[in-house]
Coordinates of C-alpha atoms and ligand atoms in Angstrom, one line a residue:
M52 CA 2.6 -1.0 -11.4
K53 CA -0.1 -2.2 -9.0
F54 CA -2.4 0.3 -7.4
F55 CA -3.3 -0.2 -3.8
I56 CA -5.7 2.2 -1.9
D57 CA -4.4 3.3 1.5
T58 CA -7.5 3.6 3.6
A59 CA -9.9 1.7 5.8
N60 CA -12.9 3.6 4.5
L61 CA -15.3 1.1 2.9
S62 CA -16.9 3.7 0.6
E63 CA -13.5 4.8 -0.8
I64 CA -12.4 1.2 -1.3
K65 CA -15.7 0.5 -3.2
E66 CA -15.3 3.6 -5.3
A67 CA -11.7 2.7 -6.3
H68 CA -12.8 -0.9 -6.9
A69 CA -15.6 0.3 -9.2
L70 CA -13.0 2.1 -11.3
G71 CA -11.6 -1.3 -12.2
I72 CA -8.0 -0.5 -11.5
L73 CA -7.7 -1.5 -7.8
D74 CA -5.1 -4.2 -7.0
G75 CA -5.3 -4.2 -3.2
V76 CA -5.6 -2.2 0.0
T77 CA -3.2 -1.1 2.7
T78 CA -4.4 -0.1 6.2
N79 CA -2.6 0.9 9.4
P80 CA -3.8 1.4 13.0
S81 CA -4.3 5.2 12.4
L82 CA -6.5 4.6 9.3
M83 CA -8.6 1.9 11.3
A84 CA -9.0 4.3 14.2
K85 CA -10.2 7.0 11.9
E86 CA -13.1 4.8 10.9
G87 CA -14.1 4.4 14.5
V88 CA -13.5 0.7 14.5
K89 CA -13.1 -0.5 18.2
G90 CA -12.4 -3.8 19.8
K91 CA -10.9 -7.0 18.3
D92 CA -14.1 -8.4 16.9
S93 CA -15.2 -5.3 15.1
V94 CA -11.6 -4.8 13.9
F95 CA -11.6 -8.3 12.4
R96 CA -15.0 -7.8 10.9
H97 CA -13.8 -4.6 9.3
Y98 CA -10.8 -6.4 7.7
K99 CA -13.2 -9.1 6.4
A100 CA -15.5 -6.4 5.0
I101 CA -12.5 -4.9 3.1
C102 CA -11.4 -8.4 1.8
D103 CA -14.9 -9.0 0.5
I104 CA -14.8 -5.8 -1.6
V105 CA -11.3 -6.2 -3.3
D106 CA -9.8 -8.9 -5.4
G107 CA -6.1 -8.4 -4.2
D108 CA -4.0 -8.3 -1.1
V109 CA -5.2 -6.5 2.0
S110 CA -2.5 -5.4 4.5
A111 CA -3.5 -5.6 8.2
E112 CA -1.0 -4.3 10.7
V113 CA -0.1 -6.0 14.0
I114 CA 0.1 -3.9 17.2
A115 CA 2.5 -6.2 19.1
T116 CA 6.2 -5.3 19.1
D117 CA 7.7 -8.5 20.5
F118 CA 8.4 -11.6 18.4
A119 CA 5.8 -13.9 20.2
G120 CA 3.1 -11.2 20.1
I121 CA 3.7 -10.4 16.4
V122 CA 3.5 -14.1 15.5
R123 CA 0.4 -14.6 17.5
E124 CA -1.4 -11.6 16.2
G125 CA -0.2 -12.1 12.6
E126 CA -1.4 -15.7 12.6
E127 CA -4.9 -14.5 13.9
L128 CA -5.1 -11.8 11.2
A129 CA -4.1 -14.3 8.4
E130 CA -7.0 -16.5 9.6
I131 CA -9.6 -13.7 8.6
D132 CA -9.1 -14.2 4.9
S133 CA -6.6 -15.6 2.4
K134 CA -6.2 -12.0 1.0
I135 CA -4.7 -10.8 4.3
V136 CA -1.0 -9.7 4.3
I137 CA 0.5 -9.4 7.7
K138 CA 1.9 -5.9 8.1
V139 CA 4.9 -5.8 10.5
P140 CA 6.9 -2.9 11.7
M141 CA 10.6 -2.5 10.8
I142 CA 12.0 -3.4 14.2
K143 CA 14.3 -6.2 15.3
D144 CA 11.5 -8.5 16.4
G145 CA 9.6 -7.6 13.3
I146 CA 12.3 -8.9 11.0
K147 CA 12.5 -12.1 13.0
A148 CA 8.7 -12.5 12.6
I149 CA 8.9 -11.7 8.9
K150 CA 11.4 -14.5 8.5
Y151 CA 9.1 -16.8 10.6
F152 CA 6.0 -16.0 8.4
S153 CA 8.0 -16.2 5.2
D154 CA 9.3 -19.7 6.1
R155 CA 5.7 -20.7 6.5
G156 CA 4.5 -19.3 3.2
K157 CA 2.6 -16.4 4.8
K158 CA 2.6 -12.9 3.1
T159 CA 4.1 -10.0 4.9
N160 CA 4.4 -6.2 4.4
C161 CA 7.3 -4.6 6.3
T162 CA 6.1 -1.1 7.2
L163 CA 7.7 2.1 8.5
V164 CA 10.8 1.7 6.2
F165 CA 12.8 4.9 5.8
S166 CA 16.2 3.7 4.6
A167 CA 17.8 1.3 2.1
G168 CA 19.5 -0.6 4.9
Q169 CA 16.1 -1.3 6.5
A170 CA 14.7 -2.5 3.2
L171 CA 17.7 -4.8 2.6
L172 CA 17.0 -6.5 5.9
A173 CA 13.3 -6.8 5.1
A174 CA 14.1 -8.5 1.8
K175 CA 16.7 -10.8 3.4
A176 CA 14.0 -11.9 5.8
G177 CA 11.7 -12.7 2.9
A178 CA 9.1 -9.9 3.1
T179 CA 6.5 -10.0 0.3
Y180 CA 6.3 -6.2 0.3
V181 CA 8.5 -3.4 1.7
S182 CA 6.8 -0.1 2.4
P183 CA 9.1 3.0 2.1
F184 CA 7.2 6.0 3.3
L185 CA 8.1 8.6 0.7
G186 CA 5.7 11.4 1.8
R187 CA 6.9 11.3 5.4
L188 CA 10.6 11.6 4.2
D189 CA 9.6 14.6 2.0
D190 CA 8.0 16.1 5.2
V191 CA 11.5 16.1 6.9
S192 CA 13.2 17.6 3.8
T193 CA 14.6 14.3 2.5
D194 CA 13.7 13.3 -1.1
G195 CA 11.5 10.2 -0.6
L196 CA 11.8 9.3 -4.3
V197 CA 15.5 8.8 -4.0
L198 CA 14.8 6.0 -1.6
I199 CA 12.4 4.4 -4.0
E200 CA 15.0 4.5 -6.7
Q201 CA 17.6 2.9 -4.3
L202 CA 15.3 0.0 -3.3
V203 CA 14.3 -0.8 -6.9
N204 CA 18.1 -0.9 -7.8
I205 CA 19.1 -2.9 -4.9
Y206 CA 16.3 -5.5 -5.3
Q207 CA 17.1 -5.8 -9.0
N208 CA 20.9 -6.3 -8.3
Y209 CA 20.1 -9.4 -6.2
A210 CA 16.8 -10.5 -7.8
F211 CA 15.0 -10.3 -4.5
D212 CA 11.4 -11.3 -4.8
T213 CA 10.3 -8.5 -2.3
Q214 CA 8.1 -5.9 -4.0
V215 CA 8.6 -2.2 -3.4
L216 CA 5.3 -0.8 -2.2
A217 CA 5.7 2.9 -2.4
A218 CA 3.7 4.3 0.6
S219 CA 2.8 7.6 2.1
I220 CA 2.1 9.0 -1.3
R221 CA 0.6 12.5 -1.2
H222 CA -0.2 13.5 -4.8
S223 CA -0.5 12.2 -8.3
M224 CA 3.0 13.2 -9.4
H225 CA 4.4 10.8 -6.7
I226 CA 2.5 8.0 -8.4
V227 CA 3.8 8.9 -11.8
R228 CA 7.4 9.2 -10.5
C229 CA 7.1 5.9 -8.7
A230 CA 6.0 4.3 -12.0
E231 CA 9.0 5.8 -13.8
L232 CA 11.4 4.5 -11.1
G233 CA 9.9 1.0 -11.3
A234 CA 8.1 0.7 -8.0
D235 CA 6.0 -2.5 -8.0
V236 CA 3.1 -1.0 -6.1
A237 CA 1.9 2.5 -5.2
T238 CA -0.5 2.8 -2.3
C239 CA -2.3 6.1 -1.7
P240 CA -5.6 7.6 -0.7
L241 CA -8.4 7.9 -3.4
A242 CA -7.8 11.6 -4.2
P243 CA -4.3 11.3 -5.8
I244 CA -5.6 8.3 -7.9
L245 CA -8.6 10.4 -9.1
A246 CA -6.3 13.3 -9.8
L247 CA -4.5 11.3 -12.4
L248 CA -7.7 11.5 -14.5
N249 CA -7.4 15.4 -14.8
H250 CA -6.0 17.4 -17.6
P251 CA -7.4 20.8 -18.7
L252 CA -6.8 19.9 -22.4
T253 CA -8.9 16.8 -22.0
D254 CA -11.7 19.0 -20.5
S255 CA -11.5 21.7 -23.3
G256 CA -11.0 19.1 -26.0
L257 CA -14.1 17.1 -24.8
A258 CA -16.1 20.3 -24.6
K259 CA -15.3 21.2 -28.2
F260 CA -16.0 17.7 -29.4
L261 CA -19.4 17.7 -27.7
S262 CA -20.3 21.1 -29.0
D263 CA -19.3 20.1 -32.6
A264 CA -21.3 16.9 -32.2
K265 CA -24.3 19.0 -31.4
K266 CA -24.0 20.7 -34.8
M267 CA -24.1 17.4 -36.5
S268 CA -27.5 16.6 -34.9
E269 CA -29.0 20.1 -35.6
Ligands
E4P583 C1 1.5 2.7 4.3 O1 1.3 1.4 4.3 C2 0.9 3.6 5.3 O2 -0.3 3.1 5.7 C3 0.7 5.0 4.7 O3 1.0 5.0 3.3 C4 1.2 6.1 5.5 O4 0.8 7.3 4.9 P1 0.8 8.7 5.6 O5 2.3 9.1 5.8 O6 0.1 9.6 4.7 O7 0.2 8.5 6.9

């Protein structure tokens, strides 16, 4: 399973990259706004700065919601760097745009996916990634992991190339469950990734090994 970090914060991206396990980045307009990025030039510069840190795909989301606007914006975003994946919302014109981009060999990430039917359309249109938001489903008392399982099965049934990019991940167990279910990618903030490191038996075991090692040098 690939690990993407879901942030536009350059320090967090650098920290995850330094761990050596980072495969890409996802952003969205809320995450960009959180970093205080304003104006087209500075937004584009920020995406370029992210691309310069990581080795993998970097999702950059369009703001337009009409076909012509999505295509125009997506093409501009794709010009920033070859790592840019055009992130398109799951709407009718979005699906048309994904098909347009896919026919021209451009990578896309279909975002705001909350049902298997939506994901089926995204795959039919040729999306590179589909982003089911599992945490936001959990927030409304619907098991988001069930959706991940459905998508993995449906895509396997028909050998779709579209990758299941589990998004809106809130904690480390979400990551582990997504790996068990066969999601291709998990994207999440840095904290749940770092939380995977933790186990009290590792801490106590290491403390014991270090104290015993001290005895050998006395
Ligand atoms: C995915 O691409 C989205 O940017 C993100 O995972 C949404 O997460 P949230 O529900 O925590 O905002």
